[in-house]
Every structure is written in C-alpha cells, then in structure tokens.
C-alpha cells in the first residue's frame, strides 16, 4: 500500500490531500476518505485535539 500526502492552498489555507493505491469495488479509498475528513475545520484548528485524543487513550489504558 502506498499513501501520498501533499498540501494544497484551499482558499488561503493549507489543506492536506491524501492519495492511496488501494480502492474498494466502487473505486473509493475508505482510508483516504477517513484521513481527508476534517469536519469542516482547518488543520490548525484540529491540532489541539490530537493532545486531547492522546489524553483520553491514556485514561483508557
């Protein structure tokens, strides 16, 4: 499996773009869909949530 990450200028904001060589029978890459779903946020707005996610994972451990 190959995954390619590039950055695009989307409306004055950097936005990640992913490509993969793995597709389902409909020609869609579920992994790329998951990685590209930003929930309508810019990537700078989502970075603080990474720490929150790590904290929650550590609580479960």
CSV table of N, CA, C and O in Angstrom, one decimal:
chain,number,residue,atom,x,y,z
A,1,UNK,N,0.8,-1.2,0.0
A,1,UNK,CA,0.0,0.0,0.0
A,1,UNK,C,0.9,1.2,0.0
A,1,UNK,O,1.9,1.3,0.7
A,2,UNK,N,0.5,2.2,-0.8
A,2,UNK,CA,1.2,3.5,-0.9
A,2,UNK,C,0.2,4.6,-0.5
A,2,UNK,O,-0.9,4.6,-1.0
A,3,UNK,N,0.7,5.5,0.3
A,3,UNK,CA,-0.1,6.7,0.7
A,3,UNK,C,0.7,7.9,0.4
A,3,UNK,O,1.9,7.9,0.8
A,4,UNK,N,0.2,8.9,-0.3
A,4,UNK,CA,0.9,10.1,-0.6
A,4,UNK,C,0.2,11.2,0.1
A,4,UNK,O,-1.1,11.4,0.0
A,5,UNK,N,0.9,12.0,0.8
A,5,UNK,CA,0.4,13.2,1.5
A,5,UNK,C,1.0,14.5,0.8
A,5,UNK,O,2.2,14.6,0.7
A,6,UNK,N,0.1,15.4,0.3
A,6,UNK,CA,0.6,16.6,-0.2
A,6,UNK,C,-0.3,17.7,0.4
A,6,UNK,O,-1.3,17.5,1.1
A,7,UNK,N,0.2,19.0,0.3
A,7,UNK,CA,-0.6,20.1,0.8
A,7,UNK,C,-1.0,21.0,-0.3
A,7,UNK,O,-0.3,21.2,-1.2
A,8,UNK,N,-2.3,21.5,-0.2
A,8,UNK,CA,-2.9,22.3,-1.2
A,8,UNK,C,-3.3,23.7,-0.6
A,8,UNK,O,-3.7,23.7,0.6
A,9,UNK,N,-3.2,24.7,-1.3
A,9,UNK,CA,-3.8,26.0,-0.9
A,9,UNK,C,-5.2,26.0,-1.2
A,9,UNK,O,-5.6,26.1,-2.4
A,10,UNK,N,-6.1,26.0,-0.2
A,10,UNK,CA,-7.5,26.0,-0.4
A,10,UNK,C,-8.1,27.2,0.2
A,10,UNK,O,-8.3,27.3,1.4
A,11,UNK,N,-8.4,28.2,-0.6
A,11,UNK,CA,-9.0,29.5,-0.1
A,11,UNK,C,-8.1,30.2,0.9
A,11,UNK,O,-8.6,30.8,1.9
A,12,UNK,N,-6.8,30.2,0.7
A,12,UNK,CA,-5.9,30.9,1.6
A,12,UNK,C,-5.4,30.1,2.8
A,12,UNK,O,-4.7,30.6,3.6
A,13,UNK,N,-5.9,28.8,2.9
A,13,UNK,CA,-5.5,27.9,4.0
A,13,UNK,C,-4.9,26.7,3.4
A,13,UNK,O,-5.3,26.2,2.4
A,14,UNK,N,-3.8,26.2,4.1
A,14,UNK,CA,-3.3,24.9,3.7
A,14,UNK,C,-4.2,23.8,4.0
A,14,UNK,O,-4.8,23.8,5.1
A,15,UNK,N,-4.3,22.8,3.1
A,15,UNK,CA,-5.2,21.7,3.3
A,15,UNK,C,-4.5,20.4,2.9
A,15,UNK,O,-3.9,20.4,1.8
A,16,UNK,N,-4.5,19.4,3.8
A,16,UNK,CA,-3.8,18.2,3.4
A,16,UNK,C,-4.6,17.4,2.3
A,16,UNK,O,-5.9,17.5,2.3
A,17,UNK,N,-3.9,16.8,1.4
A,17,UNK,CA,-4.5,15.9,0.4
A,17,UNK,C,-3.8,14.6,0.4
A,17,UNK,O,-2.6,14.5,0.4
A,18,UNK,N,-4.6,13.5,0.5
A,18,UNK,CA,-4.1,12.2,0.5
A,18,UNK,C,-4.5,11.4,-0.7
A,18,UNK,O,-5.5,11.6,-1.3
A,19,UNK,N,-3.6,10.5,-1.2
A,19,UNK,CA,-3.9,9.6,-2.3
A,19,UNK,C,-3.4,8.2,-1.8
A,19,UNK,O,-2.4,8.1,-1.1
A,20,UNK,N,-4.1,7.2,-2.3
A,20,UNK,CA,-3.7,5.8,-2.0
A,20,UNK,C,-3.9,5.0,-3.2
A,20,UNK,O,-4.6,5.3,-4.1
A,21,UNK,N,-3.2,3.9,-3.2
A,21,UNK,CA,-3.3,2.9,-4.4
A,21,UNK,C,-4.3,1.8,-4.0
A,21,UNK,O,-4.4,0.8,-4.8
A,22,UNK,N,-5.0,1.9,-2.9
A,22,UNK,CA,-6.0,0.8,-2.5
A,22,UNK,C,-7.4,1.4,-2.6
A,22,UNK,O,-7.7,2.5,-2.1
A,23,UNK,N,-8.3,0.7,-3.4
A,23,UNK,CA,-9.6,1.2,-3.6
A,23,UNK,C,-10.6,0.0,-3.4
A,23,UNK,O,-10.2,-1.1,-3.6
A,24,UNK,N,-11.8,0.3,-3.0
A,24,UNK,CA,-12.8,-0.7,-2.9
A,24,UNK,C,-13.5,-1.0,-4.3
A,24,UNK,O,-13.1,-0.4,-5.3
A,25,UNK,N,-14.5,-1.8,-4.3
A,25,UNK,CA,-15.1,-2.2,-5.6
A,25,UNK,C,-15.7,-1.0,-6.3
A,25,UNK,O,-16.0,-1.1,-7.5
A,26,UNK,N,-16.0,0.0,-5.6
A,26,UNK,CA,-16.7,1.2,-6.2
A,26,UNK,C,-15.7,2.3,-6.6
A,26,UNK,O,-16.0,3.4,-7.0
A,27,UNK,N,-14.4,2.0,-6.4
A,27,UNK,CA,-13.3,2.9,-6.8
A,27,UNK,C,-13.0,4.0,-5.8
A,27,UNK,O,-12.4,5.0,-6.1
A,28,UNK,N,-13.5,3.7,-4.5
A,28,UNK,CA,-13.3,4.7,-3.5
A,28,UNK,C,-12.2,4.1,-2.5
A,28,UNK,O,-12.2,2.9,-2.2
A,29,UNK,N,-11.4,5.0,-2.0
A,29,UNK,CA,-10.4,4.6,-0.9
A,29,UNK,C,-11.0,5.0,0.4
A,29,UNK,O,-10.9,6.2,0.8
A,30,UNK,N,-11.5,4.1,1.2
A,30,UNK,CA,-12.1,4.4,2.5
A,30,UNK,C,-11.0,5.1,3.4
A,30,UNK,O,-11.3,6.0,4.2
A,31,UNK,N,-9.8,4.6,3.3
A,31,UNK,CA,-8.7,5.2,4.1
A,31,UNK,C,-8.5,6.7,3.8
A,31,UNK,O,-8.4,7.5,4.7
A,32,UNK,N,-8.5,7.0,2.5
A,32,UNK,CA,-8.3,8.4,2.1
A,32,UNK,C,-9.5,9.2,2.6
A,32,UNK,O,-9.3,10.3,3.1
A,33,UNK,N,-10.7,8.7,2.5
A,33,UNK,CA,-11.9,9.4,2.9
A,33,UNK,C,-11.8,9.7,4.4
A,33,UNK,O,-12.1,10.8,4.8
A,34,UNK,N,-11.3,8.7,5.2
A,34,UNK,CA,-11.2,8.9,6.6
A,34,UNK,C,-10.1,10.0,6.9
A,34,UNK,O,-10.3,10.9,7.7
A,35,UNK,N,-9.0,9.9,6.2
A,35,UNK,CA,-7.9,10.9,6.5
A,35,UNK,C,-8.2,12.3,6.0
A,35,UNK,O,-7.7,13.2,6.5
A,36,UNK,N,-9.1,12.4,5.0
A,36,UNK,CA,-9.4,13.7,4.5
A,36,UNK,C,-10.5,14.4,5.2
A,36,UNK,O,-10.8,15.6,5.0
A,37,UNK,N,-11.3,13.7,6.0
A,37,UNK,CA,-12.4,14.2,6.7
A,37,UNK,C,-12.0,15.2,7.8
A,37,UNK,O,-11.5,14.7,8.8
A,38,UNK,N,-12.1,16.5,7.6
A,38,UNK,CA,-11.6,17.5,8.5
A,38,UNK,C,-12.8,18.0,9.4
A,38,UNK,O,-12.6,18.9,10.2
A,39,UNK,N,-14.0,17.5,9.2
A,39,UNK,CA,-15.1,18.0,9.9
A,39,UNK,C,-15.4,19.5,9.8
A,39,UNK,O,-16.0,20.1,10.6
A,40,UNK,N,-14.9,20.1,8.6
A,40,UNK,CA,-15.2,21.5,8.4
A,40,UNK,C,-14.2,22.4,9.1
A,40,UNK,O,-14.4,23.6,9.1
A,41,UNK,N,-13.2,21.8,9.7
A,41,UNK,CA,-12.2,22.6,10.4
A,41,UNK,C,-10.9,22.8,9.5
A,41,UNK,O,-10.6,21.9,8.7
A,42,UNK,N,-10.2,23.8,9.8
A,42,UNK,CA,-8.8,23.9,9.2
A,42,UNK,C,-7.9,23.0,10.0
A,42,UNK,O,-8.2,22.7,11.1
A,43,UNK,N,-6.8,22.6,9.4
A,43,UNK,CA,-5.9,21.7,10.1
A,43,UNK,C,-5.3,22.3,11.4
A,43,UNK,O,-5.1,21.7,12.4
A,44,UNK,N,-5.1,23.7,11.4
A,44,UNK,CA,-4.6,24.3,12.6
A,44,UNK,C,-5.6,24.2,13.7
A,44,UNK,O,-5.2,24.2,14.9
A,45,UNK,N,-6.9,24.2,13.4
A,45,UNK,CA,-7.9,24.1,14.5
A,45,UNK,C,-8.0,22.7,15.0
A,45,UNK,O,-8.5,22.5,16.1
A,46,UNK,N,-7.6,21.7,14.3
A,46,UNK,CA,-7.7,20.3,14.7
A,46,UNK,C,-6.5,19.8,15.5
A,46,UNK,O,-6.6,18.9,16.2
A,47,UNK,N,-5.3,20.5,15.4
A,47,UNK,CA,-4.1,20.1,16.1
A,47,UNK,C,-4.3,19.9,17.6
A,47,UNK,O,-3.8,19.0,18.2
A,48,UNK,N,-4.9,20.9,18.2
A,48,UNK,CA,-5.1,20.8,19.7
A,48,UNK,C,-5.8,19.5,20.1
A,48,UNK,O,-5.6,19.0,21.2
A,49,UNK,N,-6.7,19.0,19.2
A,49,UNK,CA,-7.5,17.8,19.6
A,49,UNK,C,-6.6,16.5,19.6
A,49,UNK,O,-7.0,15.5,20.2
A,50,UNK,N,-5.4,16.6,18.9
A,50,UNK,CA,-4.5,15.4,19.0
A,50,UNK,C,-4.1,15.2,20.4
A,50,UNK,O,-4.1,14.0,20.9
A,51,UNK,N,-3.8,16.2,21.2
A,51,UNK,CA,-3.4,16.0,22.6
A,51,UNK,C,-4.6,15.5,23.4
A,51,UNK,O,-4.4,14.7,24.3
A,52,UNK,N,-5.8,16.0,23.1
A,52,UNK,CA,-7.0,15.5,23.8
A,52,UNK,C,-7.2,14.1,23.6
A,52,UNK,O,-7.5,13.3,24.5
A,53,UNK,N,-7.0,13.6,22.3
A,53,UNK,CA,-7.1,12.2,22.0
A,53,UNK,C,-6.1,11.3,22.7
A,53,UNK,O,-6.5,10.3,23.2
A,54,UNK,N,-4.9,11.8,22.8
A,54,UNK,CA,-3.8,11.0,23.5
A,54,UNK,C,-4.2,10.9,25.0
A,54,UNK,O,-4.0,9.9,25.6
A,55,UNK,N,-4.6,12.0,25.5
A,55,UNK,CA,-5.0,12.0,27.0
A,55,UNK,C,-6.1,11.0,27.2
A,55,UNK,O,-6.1,10.2,28.2
A,56,UNK,N,-7.1,11.0,26.4
A,56,UNK,CA,-8.3,10.0,26.5
A,56,UNK,C,-7.8,8.6,26.4
A,56,UNK,O,-8.2,7.7,27.1
A,57,UNK,N,-6.9,8.3,25.4
A,57,UNK,CA,-6.3,7.0,25.2
A,57,UNK,C,-5.6,6.5,26.4
A,57,UNK,O,-5.7,5.4,26.9
A,58,UNK,N,-4.8,7.4,27.0
A,58,UNK,CA,-4.0,7.1,28.2
A,58,UNK,C,-4.9,6.8,29.4
A,58,UNK,O,-4.6,6.0,30.2
A,59,UNK,N,-6.1,7.5,29.5
A,59,UNK,CA,-7.0,7.2,30.6
A,59,UNK,C,-7.6,5.8,30.4
A,59,UNK,O,-7.8,5.1,31.4
A,60,UNK,N,-7.8,5.4,29.2
A,60,UNK,CA,-8.4,4.0,29.0
A,60,UNK,C,-7.3,3.0,29.3
A,60,UNK,O,-7.7,1.9,29.9
A,61,UNK,N,-6.1,3.2,29.0
A,61,UNK,CA,-5.0,2.3,29.3
A,61,UNK,C,-5.0,2.0,30.8
A,61,UNK,O,-4.7,1.0,31.3
